[in-house]
């Protein structure tokens, strides 16, 4: 199909469906085999192919292996800037609806400029507009506030606590009854990424929302592939991936790390039995992570949170795998599995040595070959993910300075060919608030976090990006940014977040 006709067809399809749509791709990305071979090459993608849905989101999940064949998300409906929700459904708030509106305090009920309320009634999938005395809307507000009160809201100032409340309510709204965690509520983001959901599970666990944290982990167990890996993202009903986007090995670190964070905070009554239910998932994930390590102790080159592949190992995969292996080893000891604990501790030791040999000399840059510049994933070498190496503070400072944009936020990396532009990315910026909080540099952490919180939109939601003029951009809320922000606020409250111990 000629490309001009393709674009016209795509525009029509988007206007009718308002969702992702299939378009031409010269070469669909590879997909890993269901049963990989063991040994040093395990963990490398195989040669299976599937059709790909090519819509180019504006978000951190925006770039796939066939980037050149993506269409801009501007062809779709305007990204959501807020959320209405009930216990089973959600609805995005458009920029037009949000103009002049505000949430009723500590709820997902929207107060319109007219004074009337817009909300999503229980059992419904579309919103209604009611008067401010509507009893059902008031009941939803009461229940939202009761949910917040059932846990803890971190933050030392009224502004920080208000931001934490909004982030928690946003994550709750993005969480589906089956445990799937939508990254956002605009079609290209309306999928579950294991990475994003792992951060959300940790944030829920550390704010006293045990049921939500465990529900996410159970969904991760349900969507794990037979080979121990996860798809880059899955549909919210758990039925599988929406396209052929390349898988990402970092999930094999993030999910065990999240399970460990949940376990540390979970009520002791019944905790062993619930860990036992998750343990098969942890074992498959850790075994696959260990099998992926090569002779140099590092995992293979693969896509990371940039969703761009690298030909050599990248820190955005290696650091999460180290956190996951140490977490899995400690959970194995808790579960009375000393053999598993010893095996994964040995693998963590090999990986730690590989990172020290290949990444540390260059300041933990993006790739082991040192050819791809600085990467905000350097923060993954800090608590609450990994015990900080002695040389990490210098690397954090150098990376922050290298990635700092004129608007005060950070770009994910400074590779000249990377598609980041001049927009700051709130997850990458918030990484440093969390890392500096975890390494005792609270003043630096606070300044970074203040910048992130000051860029919330008019509804108080955390956006995915901030444009060159300092304005919120892309979608809001983004679950990942919300989770990182909540974790940083918990750490800055003085309750240091735990880090998986070194058992090697």
Coordinates of C-alpha atoms in Angstrom, one line a residue:
X1 CA 0.0 0.0 0.0
X2 CA 1.5 3.4 -0.9
X3 CA 2.5 5.3 2.3
X4 CA 0.3 8.3 1.5
X5 CA -2.8 6.1 1.2
X6 CA -1.7 4.2 4.4
X7 CA -1.7 7.4 6.4
X8 CA -5.1 8.4 5.1
X9 CA -6.5 5.0 6.0
X10 CA -4.9 5.2 9.4
X11 CA -6.5 8.6 10.1
X12 CA -9.9 7.3 9.2
X13 CA -9.4 4.2 11.3
X14 CA -8.2 6.2 14.3
X15 CA -11.2 8.5 14.1
X16 CA -13.6 5.5 14.1
X17 CA -11.9 3.3 16.6
X18 CA -9.9 5.7 18.8
X19 CA -7.4 3.0 19.5
X20 CA -4.2 1.4 18.2
X21 CA -4.3 0.2 14.7
X22 CA -2.1 -2.0 12.4
X23 CA 0.0 -0.4 9.7
X24 CA 2.8 -1.4 7.4
X25 CA 6.0 -2.7 8.8
X26 CA 9.0 -3.6 6.7
X27 CA 10.4 -6.1 9.2
X28 CA 8.5 -7.2 12.3
X29 CA 10.6 -7.4 15.5
X30 CA 11.9 -10.7 16.7
X31 CA 10.2 -12.5 19.6
X32 CA 11.9 -15.0 22.0
X33 CA 11.2 -18.7 21.6
X34 CA 8.9 -20.2 24.2
X35 CA 11.5 -22.7 25.3
X36 CA 15.0 -21.1 25.1
X37 CA 18.1 -23.2 25.1
X38 CA 20.1 -23.1 28.3
X39 CA 23.6 -21.7 28.6
X40 CA 25.2 -18.3 28.0
X41 CA 23.0 -17.5 25.1
X42 CA 19.7 -18.0 27.0
X43 CA 17.9 -14.7 27.3
X44 CA 18.6 -13.6 23.8
X45 CA 15.7 -13.0 21.5
X46 CA 14.8 -15.7 19.0
X47 CA 13.4 -15.5 15.5
X48 CA 9.7 -15.8 15.7
X49 CA 7.7 -13.0 14.2
X50 CA 4.2 -11.5 14.8
X51 CA 2.3 -8.6 13.3
X52 CA 3.0 -5.3 15.0
X53 CA 0.6 -2.5 16.0
X54 CA 2.4 0.7 15.0
X55 CA 1.1 3.8 16.9
X56 CA 3.8 6.0 18.2
X57 CA 2.9 7.1 21.8
X58 CA 4.5 10.2 23.3
X59 CA 5.6 8.2 26.3
X60 CA 8.5 6.3 27.7
X61 CA 7.0 3.2 26.1
X62 CA 7.0 5.0 22.7
X63 CA 9.8 3.4 20.8
X64 CA 10.0 -0.2 19.5
X65 CA 12.3 -2.1 17.2
X66 CA 10.6 -0.8 14.0
X67 CA 10.5 2.8 15.1
X68 CA 10.5 4.2 11.6
X69 CA 7.1 2.6 10.9
X70 CA 5.3 4.3 13.7
X71 CA 2.6 6.9 13.2
X72 CA 2.3 9.8 15.6
X73 CA -0.2 9.6 18.5
X74 CA -1.4 13.0 17.4
X75 CA -3.6 11.1 14.9
X76 CA -5.5 9.7 17.8
X77 CA -7.7 11.4 20.4
X78 CA -6.1 13.9 22.8
X79 CA -4.2 12.2 25.6
X80 CA -6.0 12.0 29.0
X81 CA -4.9 14.5 31.6
X82 CA -6.8 12.9 34.5
X83 CA -9.0 10.0 35.6
X84 CA -12.5 9.2 36.8
X85 CA -12.8 5.8 38.3
X86 CA -14.9 3.3 40.3
X87 CA -14.0 -0.1 41.7
X88 CA -14.0 -1.8 38.2
X89 CA -13.7 0.8 35.5
X90 CA -11.9 4.1 34.6
X91 CA -12.5 6.9 32.2
X92 CA -9.9 9.5 31.0
X93 CA -10.5 13.2 31.5
X94 CA -9.8 15.1 28.3
X95 CA -8.0 18.5 28.3
X96 CA -11.3 20.2 27.3
X97 CA -13.2 18.7 30.2
X98 CA -10.4 19.5 32.6
X99 CA -10.3 23.2 31.7
X100 CA -11.4 25.1 34.8
X101 CA -12.2 21.9 36.7
X102 CA -10.7 20.4 39.9
X103 CA -11.0 17.1 41.7
X104 CA -13.1 17.1 44.9
X105 CA -10.4 16.8 47.5
X106 CA -8.9 13.3 48.0
X107 CA -11.2 11.7 45.4
X108 CA -11.6 11.0 41.7
X109 CA -14.8 13.0 41.5
X110 CA -14.4 16.1 39.2
X111 CA -15.9 19.4 40.2
X112 CA -16.7 21.2 37.0
X113 CA -16.6 25.0 36.5
X114 CA -20.4 25.1 36.8
X115 CA -20.2 23.6 40.3
X116 CA -21.7 20.3 39.2
X117 CA -19.8 17.0 39.7
X118 CA -18.7 14.5 37.0
X119 CA -17.9 11.0 38.2
X120 CA -18.0 7.4 37.3
X121 CA -20.8 5.6 39.2
X122 CA -20.3 2.1 40.6
X123 CA -20.9 -0.6 38.0
X124 CA -20.9 1.9 35.1
X125 CA -18.3 2.4 32.4
X126 CA -19.3 6.0 31.4
X127 CA -19.5 9.0 33.6
X128 CA -22.4 11.2 34.6
X129 CA -22.8 14.8 35.7
X130 CA -24.7 15.3 38.9
X131 CA -25.3 18.0 41.5
X132 CA -22.9 18.4 44.4
X133 CA -25.5 16.8 46.8
X134 CA -25.7 13.5 44.9
X135 CA -25.5 10.8 47.5
X136 CA -23.8 8.2 45.3
X137 CA -21.1 10.6 44.3
X138 CA -20.6 11.6 48.0
X139 CA -20.3 7.9 48.9
X140 CA -17.5 7.5 46.3
X141 CA -15.7 10.4 47.9
X142 CA -16.1 8.9 51.3
X143 CA -14.7 5.6 50.2
X144 CA -11.7 7.2 48.4
X145 CA -10.8 9.1 51.6
X146 CA -11.3 5.9 53.7
X147 CA -8.9 4.0 51.4
X148 CA -6.2 6.7 51.7
X149 CA -6.7 6.7 55.5
X150 CA -6.3 2.9 55.6
X151 CA -2.7 3.4 54.7
X152 CA -0.1 6.1 55.1
X153 CA 0.4 9.2 53.0
X154 CA 4.0 10.2 52.8
X155 CA 5.3 13.8 52.7
X156 CA 6.6 16.5 55.1
X157 CA 4.6 19.4 53.7
X158 CA 1.0 19.9 52.7
X159 CA 2.0 20.1 49.1
X160 CA 4.0 16.8 49.2
X161 CA 1.1 15.0 51.0
X162 CA -1.4 16.3 48.4
X163 CA 0.8 15.1 45.6
X164 CA 1.2 11.7 47.3
X165 CA -2.6 11.4 47.7
X166 CA -3.2 12.2 44.1
X167 CA -0.5 9.8 42.9
X168 CA -1.9 7.0 45.1
X169 CA -5.5 7.6 43.9
X170 CA -4.2 7.7 40.3
X171 CA -2.5 4.3 40.7
X172 CA -5.6 2.9 42.4
X173 CA -7.6 4.1 39.4
X174 CA -5.2 2.6 36.9
X175 CA -5.2 -0.8 38.8
X176 CA -7.7 -3.3 37.3
X177 CA -9.6 -5.8 39.4
X178 CA -7.5 -8.6 38.0
X179 CA -4.3 -7.0 39.1
X180 CA -3.3 -5.5 35.8
X181 CA -1.7 -2.0 36.1
X182 CA -2.3 0.3 33.2
X183 CA 0.6 2.6 32.5
X184 CA -1.8 5.4 31.6
X185 CA -5.3 5.8 30.3
X186 CA -4.8 6.8 26.7
X187 CA -4.9 3.9 24.2
X188 CA -1.2 3.4 23.5
X189 CA -0.5 3.4 27.3
X190 CA -3.5 1.3 28.2
X191 CA -1.5 -1.9 28.8
X192 CA 0.4 -3.5 31.6
X193 CA 4.2 -3.2 31.6
X194 CA 5.8 -5.4 34.3
X195 CA 8.3 -2.7 35.0
X196 CA 5.7 -0.1 35.8
X197 CA 3.5 -2.4 37.7
X198 CA 6.5 -3.6 39.9
X199 CA 7.2 0.0 41.0
X200 CA 3.5 0.4 41.7
X201 CA 3.4 -2.8 43.8
X202 CA 6.4 -1.5 45.9
X203 CA 4.7 1.9 46.3
X204 CA 1.5 0.3 47.5
X205 CA 3.3 -2.0 49.8
X206 CA 5.2 0.9 51.5
X207 CA 2.1 3.0 52.0
X208 CA 0.1 0.2 53.7
X209 CA -2.0 -1.0 50.7
X210 CA -1.1 -4.6 50.9
X211 CA -4.0 -6.0 49.0
X212 CA -3.2 -3.8 45.9
X213 CA 0.4 -4.7 46.0
X214 CA -0.2 -8.4 46.2
X215 CA -2.9 -8.3 43.5
X216 CA -0.3 -6.8 41.1
X217 CA 2.2 -9.6 41.9
X218 CA -0.4 -12.3 41.4
X219 CA -1.2 -10.8 38.0
X220 CA 2.5 -10.8 37.1
X221 CA 2.6 -14.5 38.0
X222 CA -0.4 -15.1 35.7
X223 CA 1.2 -13.3 32.8
X224 CA 4.7 -14.8 33.1
X225 CA 5.7 -16.8 30.0
X226 CA 6.6 -20.5 30.3
X227 CA 10.3 -19.6 29.8
X228 CA 10.3 -17.4 32.9
X229 CA 10.2 -14.0 31.0
X230 CA 7.5 -11.5 30.4
X231 CA 6.3 -9.7 27.3
X232 CA 7.2 -6.0 27.1
X233 CA 3.6 -5.3 27.8
X234 CA 0.3 -7.2 27.9
X235 CA -3.4 -6.4 27.4
X236 CA -5.2 -5.5 30.6
X237 CA -7.3 -8.7 30.5
X238 CA -4.1 -10.8 30.6
X239 CA -4.8 -12.4 27.2
X240 CA -1.3 -11.6 25.8
X241 CA 0.7 -8.8 24.1
X242 CA -1.1 -6.4 21.8
X243 CA 1.7 -6.6 19.2
X244 CA 5.1 -8.0 18.4
X245 CA 7.2 -5.5 20.5
X246 CA 10.5 -7.0 21.6
X247 CA 10.5 -8.5 25.0
X248 CA 12.5 -6.9 27.8
X249 CA 14.6 -9.0 30.2
X250 CA 14.6 -6.3 32.9
X251 CA 11.2 -7.6 34.1
X252 CA 13.0 -10.6 35.4
X253 CA 14.7 -8.3 37.9
X254 CA 11.9 -5.9 38.6
X255 CA 9.2 -8.4 39.5
X256 CA 11.3 -10.4 42.1
X257 CA 12.5 -7.0 43.5
X258 CA 8.9 -5.9 43.9
X259 CA 7.9 -9.2 45.5
X260 CA 10.8 -8.7 48.0
X261 CA 9.6 -5.2 48.8
X262 CA 6.0 -6.5 49.3
X263 CA 7.2 -9.3 51.5
X264 CA 9.2 -6.9 53.8
X265 CA 6.0 -4.8 54.4
X266 CA 3.3 -7.5 54.3
X267 CA 1.4 -8.4 57.5
X268 CA 3.1 -11.4 59.1
X269 CA -0.1 -13.3 59.5
X270 CA -0.4 -15.5 56.4
X271 CA 2.7 -14.0 54.7
X272 CA 4.5 -17.4 54.3
X273 CA 1.6 -18.9 52.5
X274 CA 1.2 -15.9 50.2
X275 CA 5.0 -16.0 49.4
X276 CA 4.6 -19.7 48.6
X277 CA 1.9 -18.8 46.0
X278 CA 4.3 -16.4 44.3
X279 CA 7.4 -18.6 44.6
X280 CA 7.1 -20.5 41.3
X281 CA 7.1 -17.2 39.5
X282 CA 10.1 -16.0 41.4
X283 CA 12.0 -19.3 40.7
X284 CA 11.3 -19.1 37.0
X285 CA 12.3 -15.5 36.8
X286 CA 15.5 -15.9 38.7
X287 CA 16.6 -19.1 36.9
X288 CA 16.1 -17.3 33.6
X289 CA 18.0 -14.3 34.7
X290 CA 20.9 -16.4 35.9
X291 CA 20.9 -18.4 32.7
X292 CA 21.0 -15.2 30.6
X293 CA 24.5 -14.2 32.0
X294 CA 27.4 -14.7 29.6
X295 CA 31.0 -15.5 30.3
X296 CA 31.6 -11.9 31.3
X297 CA 28.8 -12.1 33.9
X298 CA 26.5 -9.8 32.0
X299 CA 23.2 -10.3 30.3
X300 CA 22.9 -10.1 26.5
X301 CA 22.1 -6.9 24.7
X302 CA 18.4 -6.3 24.6
X303 CA 15.7 -3.6 24.8
X304 CA 15.6 -1.8 28.2
X305 CA 13.2 0.8 29.6
X306 CA 14.0 3.0 26.6
X307 CA 12.5 0.2 24.5
X308 CA 15.4 0.4 22.1
X309 CA 17.7 -2.5 21.6
X310 CA 21.4 -2.4 22.3
X311 CA 24.0 -4.7 20.8
X312 CA 25.9 -5.1 24.1
X313 CA 24.6 -5.3 27.7
X314 CA 23.0 -2.1 29.0
X315 CA 22.8 -0.8 32.6
X316 CA 19.0 -0.5 32.3
X317 CA 18.8 -4.3 32.2
X318 CA 21.9 -5.4 34.2
X319 CA 21.1 -3.3 37.3
X320 CA 17.5 -4.5 37.7
X321 CA 18.6 -8.1 37.2
X322 CA 21.2 -7.7 40.0
X323 CA 18.4 -6.3 42.3
X324 CA 16.1 -9.2 41.3
X325 CA 18.7 -12.0 41.8
X326 CA 19.6 -10.6 45.3
X327 CA 15.9 -10.3 46.1
X328 CA 15.1 -13.8 44.9
X329 CA 18.0 -15.3 46.9
X330 CA 16.7 -13.6 50.1
X331 CA 13.1 -14.8 49.4
X332 CA 14.4 -18.3 48.8
X333 CA 16.0 -18.3 52.2
X334 CA 12.8 -17.1 53.7
X335 CA 10.9 -19.8 51.9
X336 CA 13.3 -22.5 53.2
X337 CA 14.9 -23.1 49.8
X338 CA 18.7 -22.9 50.5
X339 CA 19.7 -24.5 47.2
X340 CA 17.8 -21.8 45.2
X341 CA 19.2 -19.1 47.5
X342 CA 22.8 -20.3 47.0
X343 CA 22.4 -20.6 43.2
X344 CA 20.9 -17.2 42.7
X345 CA 23.4 -15.6 45.1
X346 CA 26.3 -17.0 43.0
X347 CA 24.6 -15.6 39.9
X348 CA 24.2 -12.2 41.6
X349 CA 27.9 -12.3 42.4
X350 CA 28.9 -13.0 38.8
X351 CA 26.7 -10.2 37.6
X352 CA 28.0 -7.8 40.2
X353 CA 31.5 -8.5 39.1
X354 CA 30.6 -8.0 35.5
X355 CA 29.0 -4.7 36.2
X356 CA 32.1 -3.6 38.2
X357 CA 34.4 -4.6 35.4
X358 CA 32.5 -3.3 32.4
X359 CA 30.2 -0.4 33.6
X360 CA 31.9 1.1 36.7
X361 CA 35.1 2.4 34.9
X362 CA 32.9 4.6 32.6
X363 CA 30.6 5.9 35.3
X364 CA 27.8 3.3 34.7
X365 CA 27.0 4.6 31.2
X366 CA 24.3 3.1 29.1
X367 CA 26.1 0.2 27.5
X368 CA 29.0 -2.1 28.4
X369 CA 30.9 -0.9 25.3
X370 CA 30.8 2.7 26.5
X371 CA 29.6 3.9 23.2
X372 CA 26.1 5.1 24.1
X373 CA 26.5 7.9 26.6
X374 CA 25.0 8.6 30.0
X375 CA 21.7 6.9 31.1
X376 CA 19.4 7.8 33.9
X377 CA 19.3 4.1 34.7
X378 CA 22.5 4.7 36.7
X379 CA 20.0 5.3 39.5
X380 CA 19.1 1.6 39.5
X381 CA 22.5 0.9 41.1
X382 CA 21.4 2.8 44.2
X383 CA 19.0 1.8 47.0
X384 CA 16.2 0.7 47.1
X385 CA 17.4 -1.5 44.2
X386 CA 21.0 -2.2 44.9
X387 CA 23.6 -1.5 47.6
X388 CA 25.4 1.6 46.2
X389 CA 29.0 0.9 45.1
X390 CA 31.6 3.3 46.5
X391 CA 32.0 5.1 43.2
X392 CA 28.2 5.6 42.6
X393 CA 27.8 9.1 44.1
X394 CA 30.3 10.5 41.6
X395 CA 28.5 8.7 38.7
X396 CA 25.1 10.0 39.8
X397 CA 26.4 13.6 39.9
X398 CA 28.1 13.3 36.5
X399 CA 25.1 11.6 34.9
X400 CA 22.7 14.2 36.3
X401 CA 24.7 17.1 34.9
X402 CA 25.1 15.4 31.5
X403 CA 21.3 14.8 31.2
X404 CA 20.0 18.1 32.7
X405 CA 17.9 20.2 30.2
X406 CA 17.4 23.9 30.3
X407 CA 13.8 23.4 31.7
X408 CA 15.3 21.8 34.8
X409 CA 14.4 18.2 34.1
X410 CA 16.3 15.3 32.7
X411 CA 16.3 13.5 29.4
X412 CA 16.7 9.6 29.7
X413 CA 20.0 9.6 27.9
X414 CA 22.3 11.8 25.9
X415 CA 23.0 9.5 22.9
X416 CA 22.8 11.9 19.9
X417 CA 20.6 9.5 17.9
X418 CA 18.1 8.9 20.7
X419 CA 14.6 10.3 20.0
X420 CA 14.2 12.3 23.2
X421 CA 14.2 15.9 22.0
X422 CA 14.1 18.7 24.5
X423 CA 11.3 17.3 26.6
X424 CA 12.2 16.2 30.1
X425 CA 10.9 12.9 31.3
X426 CA 9.5 12.7 34.7
X427 CA 10.4 9.1 35.5
X428 CA 14.1 9.7 34.6
X429 CA 14.1 12.9 36.7
X430 CA 12.4 11.2 39.6
X431 CA 14.9 8.4 39.5
X432 CA 17.5 10.8 41.0
X433 CA 15.2 11.9 43.8
X434 CA 14.9 8.3 44.8
X435 CA 18.6 7.5 44.3
X436 CA 19.8 10.5 46.3
X437 CA 17.3 9.8 49.0
X438 CA 18.6 6.2 49.2
X439 CA 22.2 7.3 49.5
X440 CA 21.6 9.9 52.2
X441 CA 21.8 13.0 50.0
X442 CA 18.4 14.3 51.1
X443 CA 18.9 17.9 50.1
X444 CA 19.7 17.0 46.5
X445 CA 16.8 14.5 46.5
X446 CA 14.4 17.2 47.8
X447 CA 15.3 19.7 45.1
X448 CA 14.7 17.2 42.3
X449 CA 11.5 16.1 43.8
X450 CA 10.3 19.6 44.2
X451 CA 10.9 20.2 40.5
X452 CA 8.8 17.1 39.6
X453 CA 6.0 18.1 41.9
X454 CA 5.9 21.6 40.6
X455 CA 5.3 20.2 37.1
X456 CA 2.0 18.6 37.9
X457 CA -0.9 19.6 35.7
X458 CA -3.9 21.7 36.7
X459 CA -5.6 18.7 38.2
X460 CA -2.6 17.8 40.2
X461 CA -1.6 14.8 38.1
X462 CA 2.0 13.9 37.3
X463 CA 2.6 14.0 33.6
X464 CA 4.9 11.8 31.7
X465 CA 6.9 14.6 30.1
X466 CA 7.6 18.3 30.6
X467 CA 8.1 20.4 27.5
X468 CA 10.9 22.9 26.9
X469 CA 8.8 25.7 28.3
X470 CA 8.3 23.8 31.6
X471 CA 4.7 22.8 30.9
X472 CA 3.2 19.4 31.5
X473 CA 3.2 17.3 28.3
X474 CA 2.1 13.9 27.0
X475 CA -0.4 12.0 29.2
X476 CA -1.3 12.3 32.9
X477 CA -1.3 10.5 35.2
X478 CA 1.6 8.1 34.5
X479 CA 1.6 5.2 37.0
X480 CA 5.4 4.8 36.8
X481 CA 6.1 8.5 37.8
X482 CA 3.5 8.3 40.5
X483 CA 5.1 5.2 42.0
X484 CA 8.7 6.6 41.9
X485 CA 7.4 9.8 43.5
X486 CA 5.6 8.0 46.3
X487 CA 8.7 5.9 47.0
X488 CA 10.9 8.9 47.1
X489 CA 8.6 10.7 49.5
X490 CA 8.6 7.6 51.8
X491 CA 12.4 7.6 51.8
X492 CA 12.5 11.3 52.5
X493 CA 10.2 10.9 55.4
X494 CA 13.0 9.2 57.2
X495 CA 11.9 5.6 56.8
X496 CA 14.8 4.4 54.6
X497 CA 13.5 2.0 52.0
X498 CA 15.0 -1.5 52.3
X499 CA 17.4 -2.9 49.7
X500 CA 17.8 -6.6 48.9
X501 CA 20.9 -7.8 50.8
X502 CA 24.0 -9.1 49.2
X503 CA 24.2 -12.9 49.8
X504 CA 27.3 -13.5 47.7

